[in-house]
Tab-separated table of C-alpha atoms in Angstrom:
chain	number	residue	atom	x	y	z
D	143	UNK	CA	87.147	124.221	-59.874
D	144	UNK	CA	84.831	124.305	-62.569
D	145	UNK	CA	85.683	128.106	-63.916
D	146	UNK	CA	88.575	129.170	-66.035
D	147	UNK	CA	91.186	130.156	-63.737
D	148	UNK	CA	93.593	132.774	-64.327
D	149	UNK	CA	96.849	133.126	-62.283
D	150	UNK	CA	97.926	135.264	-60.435
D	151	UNK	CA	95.070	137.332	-59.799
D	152	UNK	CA	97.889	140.721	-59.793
D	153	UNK	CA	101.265	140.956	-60.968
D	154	UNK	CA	103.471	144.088	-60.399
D	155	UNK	CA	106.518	143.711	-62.548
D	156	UNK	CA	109.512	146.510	-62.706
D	157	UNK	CA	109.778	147.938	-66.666
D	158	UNK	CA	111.998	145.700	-68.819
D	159	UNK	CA	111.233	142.162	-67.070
D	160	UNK	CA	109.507	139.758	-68.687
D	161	UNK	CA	106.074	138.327	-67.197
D	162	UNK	CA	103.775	135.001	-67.932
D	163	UNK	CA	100.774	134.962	-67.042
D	164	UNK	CA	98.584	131.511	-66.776
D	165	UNK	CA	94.924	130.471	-67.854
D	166	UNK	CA	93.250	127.115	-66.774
D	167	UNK	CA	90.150	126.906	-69.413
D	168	UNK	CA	87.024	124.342	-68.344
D	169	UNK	CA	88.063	121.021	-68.997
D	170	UNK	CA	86.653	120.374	-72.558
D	171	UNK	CA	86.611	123.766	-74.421
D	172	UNK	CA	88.081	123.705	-77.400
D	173	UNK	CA	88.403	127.318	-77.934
D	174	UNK	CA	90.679	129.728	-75.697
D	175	UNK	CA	90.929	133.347	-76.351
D	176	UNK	CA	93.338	135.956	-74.146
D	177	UNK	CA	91.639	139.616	-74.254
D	178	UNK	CA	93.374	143.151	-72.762
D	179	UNK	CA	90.649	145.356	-70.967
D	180	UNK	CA	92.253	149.041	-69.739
D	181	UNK	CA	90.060	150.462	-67.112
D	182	UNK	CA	86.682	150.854	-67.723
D	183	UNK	CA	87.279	149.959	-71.230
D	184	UNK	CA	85.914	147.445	-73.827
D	185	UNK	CA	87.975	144.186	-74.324
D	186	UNK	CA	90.502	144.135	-76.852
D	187	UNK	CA	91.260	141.000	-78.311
D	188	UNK	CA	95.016	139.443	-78.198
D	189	UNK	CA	94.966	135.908	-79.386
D	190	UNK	CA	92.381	132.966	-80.454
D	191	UNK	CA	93.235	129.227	-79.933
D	192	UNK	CA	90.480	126.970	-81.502
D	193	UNK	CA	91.686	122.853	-81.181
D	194	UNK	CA	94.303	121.662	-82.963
D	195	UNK	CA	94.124	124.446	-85.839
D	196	UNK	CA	97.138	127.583	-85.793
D	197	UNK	CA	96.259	130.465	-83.569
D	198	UNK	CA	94.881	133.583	-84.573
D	199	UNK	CA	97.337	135.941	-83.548
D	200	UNK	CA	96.385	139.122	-85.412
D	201	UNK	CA	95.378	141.265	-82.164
D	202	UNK	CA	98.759	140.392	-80.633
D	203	UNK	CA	100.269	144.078	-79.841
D	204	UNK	CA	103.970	143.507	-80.795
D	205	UNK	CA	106.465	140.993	-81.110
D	206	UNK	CA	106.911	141.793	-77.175
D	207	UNK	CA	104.040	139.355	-76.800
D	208	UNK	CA	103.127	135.478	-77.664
D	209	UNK	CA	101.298	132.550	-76.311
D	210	UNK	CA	100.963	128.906	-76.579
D	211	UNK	CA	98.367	126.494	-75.662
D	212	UNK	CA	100.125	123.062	-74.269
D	213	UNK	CA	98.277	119.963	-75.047
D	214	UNK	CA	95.159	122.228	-75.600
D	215	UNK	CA	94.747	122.899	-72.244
D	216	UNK	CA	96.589	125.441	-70.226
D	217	UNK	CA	97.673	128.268	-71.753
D	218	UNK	CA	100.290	130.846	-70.725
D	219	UNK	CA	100.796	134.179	-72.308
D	220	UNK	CA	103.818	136.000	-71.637
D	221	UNK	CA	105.059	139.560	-72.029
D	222	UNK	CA	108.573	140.173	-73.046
D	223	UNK	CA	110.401	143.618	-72.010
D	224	UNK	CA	107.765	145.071	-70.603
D	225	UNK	CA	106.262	148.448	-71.629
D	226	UNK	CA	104.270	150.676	-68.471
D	227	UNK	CA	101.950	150.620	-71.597
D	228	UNK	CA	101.049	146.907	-70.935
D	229	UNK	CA	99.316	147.755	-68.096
D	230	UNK	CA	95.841	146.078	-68.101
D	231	UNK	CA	93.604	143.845	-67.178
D	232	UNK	CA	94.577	140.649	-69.022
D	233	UNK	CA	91.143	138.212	-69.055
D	234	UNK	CA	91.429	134.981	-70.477
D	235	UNK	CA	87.601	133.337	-71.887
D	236	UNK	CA	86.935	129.434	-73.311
D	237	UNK	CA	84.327	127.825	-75.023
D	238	UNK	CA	83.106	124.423	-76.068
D	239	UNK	CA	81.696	125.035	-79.652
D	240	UNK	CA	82.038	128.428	-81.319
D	241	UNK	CA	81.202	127.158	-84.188
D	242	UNK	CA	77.597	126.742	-82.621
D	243	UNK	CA	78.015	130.361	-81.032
D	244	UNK	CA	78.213	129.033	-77.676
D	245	UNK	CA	78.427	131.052	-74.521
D	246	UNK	CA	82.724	132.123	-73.444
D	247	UNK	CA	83.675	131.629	-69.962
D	248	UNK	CA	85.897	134.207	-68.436
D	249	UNK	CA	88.709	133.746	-65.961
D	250	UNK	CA	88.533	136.859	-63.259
D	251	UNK	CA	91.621	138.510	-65.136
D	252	UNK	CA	95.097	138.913	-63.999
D	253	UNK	CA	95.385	142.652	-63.176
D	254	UNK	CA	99.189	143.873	-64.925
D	255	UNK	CA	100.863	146.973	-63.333
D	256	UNK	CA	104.380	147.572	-64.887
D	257	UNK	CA	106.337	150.584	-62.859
G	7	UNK	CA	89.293	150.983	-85.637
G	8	UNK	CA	86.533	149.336	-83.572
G	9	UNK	CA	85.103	146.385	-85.533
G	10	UNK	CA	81.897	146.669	-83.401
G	11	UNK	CA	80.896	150.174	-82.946
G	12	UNK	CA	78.932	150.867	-79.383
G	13	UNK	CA	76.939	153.666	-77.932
G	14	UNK	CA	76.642	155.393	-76.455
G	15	UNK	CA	79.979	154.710	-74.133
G	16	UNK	CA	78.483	156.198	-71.124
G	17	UNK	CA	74.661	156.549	-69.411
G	18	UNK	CA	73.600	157.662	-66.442
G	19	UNK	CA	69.932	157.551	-65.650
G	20	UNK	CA	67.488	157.841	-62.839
G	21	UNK	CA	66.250	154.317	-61.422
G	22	UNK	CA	62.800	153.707	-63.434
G	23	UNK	CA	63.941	154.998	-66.949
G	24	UNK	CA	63.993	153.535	-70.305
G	25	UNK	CA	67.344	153.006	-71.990
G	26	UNK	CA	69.011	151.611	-75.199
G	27	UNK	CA	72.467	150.829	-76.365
G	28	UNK	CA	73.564	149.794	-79.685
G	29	UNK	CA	76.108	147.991	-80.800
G	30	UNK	CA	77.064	148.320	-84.961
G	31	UNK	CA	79.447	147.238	-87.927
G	32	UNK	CA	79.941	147.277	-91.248
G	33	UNK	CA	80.438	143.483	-90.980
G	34	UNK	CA	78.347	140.542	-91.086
G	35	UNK	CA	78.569	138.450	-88.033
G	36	UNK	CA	77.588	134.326	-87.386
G	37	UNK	CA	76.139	135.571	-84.222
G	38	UNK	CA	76.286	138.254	-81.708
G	39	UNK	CA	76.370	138.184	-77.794
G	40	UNK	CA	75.659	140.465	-75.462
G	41	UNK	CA	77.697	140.388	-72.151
G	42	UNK	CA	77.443	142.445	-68.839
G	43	UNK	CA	80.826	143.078	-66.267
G	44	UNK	CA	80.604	144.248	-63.244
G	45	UNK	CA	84.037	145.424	-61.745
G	46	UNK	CA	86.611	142.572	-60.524
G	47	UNK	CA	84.687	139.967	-62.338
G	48	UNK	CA	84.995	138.754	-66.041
G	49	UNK	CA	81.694	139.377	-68.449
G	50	UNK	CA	79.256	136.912	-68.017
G	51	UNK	CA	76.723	135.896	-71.129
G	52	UNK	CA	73.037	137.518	-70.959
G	53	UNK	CA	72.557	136.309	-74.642
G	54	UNK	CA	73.028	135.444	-77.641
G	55	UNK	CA	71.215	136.494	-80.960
G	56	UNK	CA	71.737	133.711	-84.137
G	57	UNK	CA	69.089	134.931	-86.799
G	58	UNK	CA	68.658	138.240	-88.369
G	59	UNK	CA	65.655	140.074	-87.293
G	60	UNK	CA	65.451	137.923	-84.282
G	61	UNK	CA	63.911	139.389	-80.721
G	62	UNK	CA	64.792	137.977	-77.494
G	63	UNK	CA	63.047	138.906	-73.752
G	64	UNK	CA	65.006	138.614	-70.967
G	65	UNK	CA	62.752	139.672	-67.872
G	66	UNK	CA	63.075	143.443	-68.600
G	67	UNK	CA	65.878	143.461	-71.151
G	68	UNK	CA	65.033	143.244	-74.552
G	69	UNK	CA	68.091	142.200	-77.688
G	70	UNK	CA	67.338	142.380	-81.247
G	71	UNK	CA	69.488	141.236	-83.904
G	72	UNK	CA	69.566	142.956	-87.266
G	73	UNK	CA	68.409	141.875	-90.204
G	74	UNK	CA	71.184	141.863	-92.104
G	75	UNK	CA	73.349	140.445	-88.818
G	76	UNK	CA	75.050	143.598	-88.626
G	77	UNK	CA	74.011	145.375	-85.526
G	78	UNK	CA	72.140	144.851	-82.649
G	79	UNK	CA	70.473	146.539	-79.598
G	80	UNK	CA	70.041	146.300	-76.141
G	81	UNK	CA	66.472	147.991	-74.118
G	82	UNK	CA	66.571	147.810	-70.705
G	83	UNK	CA	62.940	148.971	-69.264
G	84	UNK	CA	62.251	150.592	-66.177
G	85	UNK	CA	66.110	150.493	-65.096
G	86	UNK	CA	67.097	149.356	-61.481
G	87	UNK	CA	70.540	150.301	-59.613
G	88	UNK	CA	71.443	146.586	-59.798
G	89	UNK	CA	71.629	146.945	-63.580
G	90	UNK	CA	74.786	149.012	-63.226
G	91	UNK	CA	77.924	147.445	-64.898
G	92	UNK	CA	79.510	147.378	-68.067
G	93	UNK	CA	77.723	145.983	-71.538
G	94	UNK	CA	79.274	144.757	-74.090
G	95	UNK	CA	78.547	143.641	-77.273
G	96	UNK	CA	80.451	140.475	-78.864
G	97	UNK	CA	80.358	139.279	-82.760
G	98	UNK	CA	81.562	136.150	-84.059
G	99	UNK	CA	82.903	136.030	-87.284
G	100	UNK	CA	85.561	134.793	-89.533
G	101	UNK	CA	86.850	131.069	-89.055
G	102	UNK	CA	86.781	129.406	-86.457
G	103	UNK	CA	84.048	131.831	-85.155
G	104	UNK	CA	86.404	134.015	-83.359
G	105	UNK	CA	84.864	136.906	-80.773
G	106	UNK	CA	85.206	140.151	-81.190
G	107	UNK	CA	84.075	142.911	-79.028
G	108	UNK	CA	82.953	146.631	-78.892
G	109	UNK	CA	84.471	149.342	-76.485
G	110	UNK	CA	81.368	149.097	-73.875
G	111	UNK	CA	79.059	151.047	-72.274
G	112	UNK	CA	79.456	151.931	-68.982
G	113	UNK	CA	75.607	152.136	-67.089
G	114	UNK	CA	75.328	153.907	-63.812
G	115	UNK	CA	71.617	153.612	-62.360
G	116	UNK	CA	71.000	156.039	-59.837
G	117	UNK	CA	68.366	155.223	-56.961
């Protein structure tokens, strides 16, 4: 498809287990961000990959969390012991040229229920 | 703390009404985007604002950009139900141009 794809679409996951959840950006963009959205709520940003540079990491909620972007493409972000806290909405977005303030492209989200 | 500040988080308004919502920070921003979600879906772009003091129309919504790139607004004229969703506002900044974005405002236009 042409969209950013996010997989899977809804995870439940018992406390303690680690998750990963997946992001296929459009074929091109350099720039991949992963946001958190609780319901209703604005997004909050987790992580920034733009090309070949290190990622911006600063929203990333605890050491519990990390991503990497494999051959700038796909992207995975996984969850580590997880907290009924990290229950969200987890939306991944890419772009071509932020630089030029370009439009981001979201993925539909992978919905995150920890019991 | 909310780098983007926006209000008000919640409006709901007869069908035919004016509204605003405004989006602020103490920081200057490259550019700032304005993007509307509607439940299930991911945003999707209705703008973006580049130039301080600038004015874009689109149909009846109308963004202005500050002029000192710090805050923005979004007027929505004569309000419809299928404007309902979720706004949000979006400021790059920093290297690399990373986007950040405010809490949202949730609009419910009532028919």
């Amino acid at each position: 498809g042409a969209g950013v794809s996010q997989s899977p679409s809804n995870k439940v996951t018992e406390k303690g287990k680690d998750v990963e959840l997946r992001c296929d950006p459009i074929s091109g963009h350099t720039a991949l961000y992963w946001y958190r959205q609780s319901l209703g709520q604005g997004l909050e940003f987790l992580i920034y990959f733009q090309g070949n540079s290190a990622p911006d990491k600063s929203g990333l909620p605890s050491d519990r969390f990390s991503a990497e972007r494999t051959g700038g493409s796909v992207s995975t972000l996984t969850i580590q012991r997880t907290q009924q806290e990290d229950s969200a909405v987890y939306l991944c977005a890419s772009s071509s040229q932020p630089e030029s303030a370009t439009e981001a492209f979201f993925g539909q989200g992978t919905r995150l229920t920890v019991v | 703390t909310q780098l983007l500040e926006q209000s008000p988080q919640f409006l709901s308004i007869q069908e035919g009404e004016n509204l605003t919502v405004y989006c602020n920070s103490s920081s200057v921003f490259s550019s700032l985007q304005w993007y509307r979600q509607e439940p299930g879906e991911g945003p999707v772009l209705l703008v973006t604002v580049v130039t301080g003091g600038e004015v874009k129309k689109l149909k009846r919504l109308t963004f202005q950009f500050g002029d000192a790139r710090k805050d923005s607004s979004l007027h929505i004229t004569a309000a419809q139900p299928g404007d309902t969703g979720l706004y949000l506002c979006a400021g790059a900044y920093g290297y690399g141009n990373k986007l950040v974005f405010g809490a949202g405002t949730i609009l419910r236009v009532k028919s």
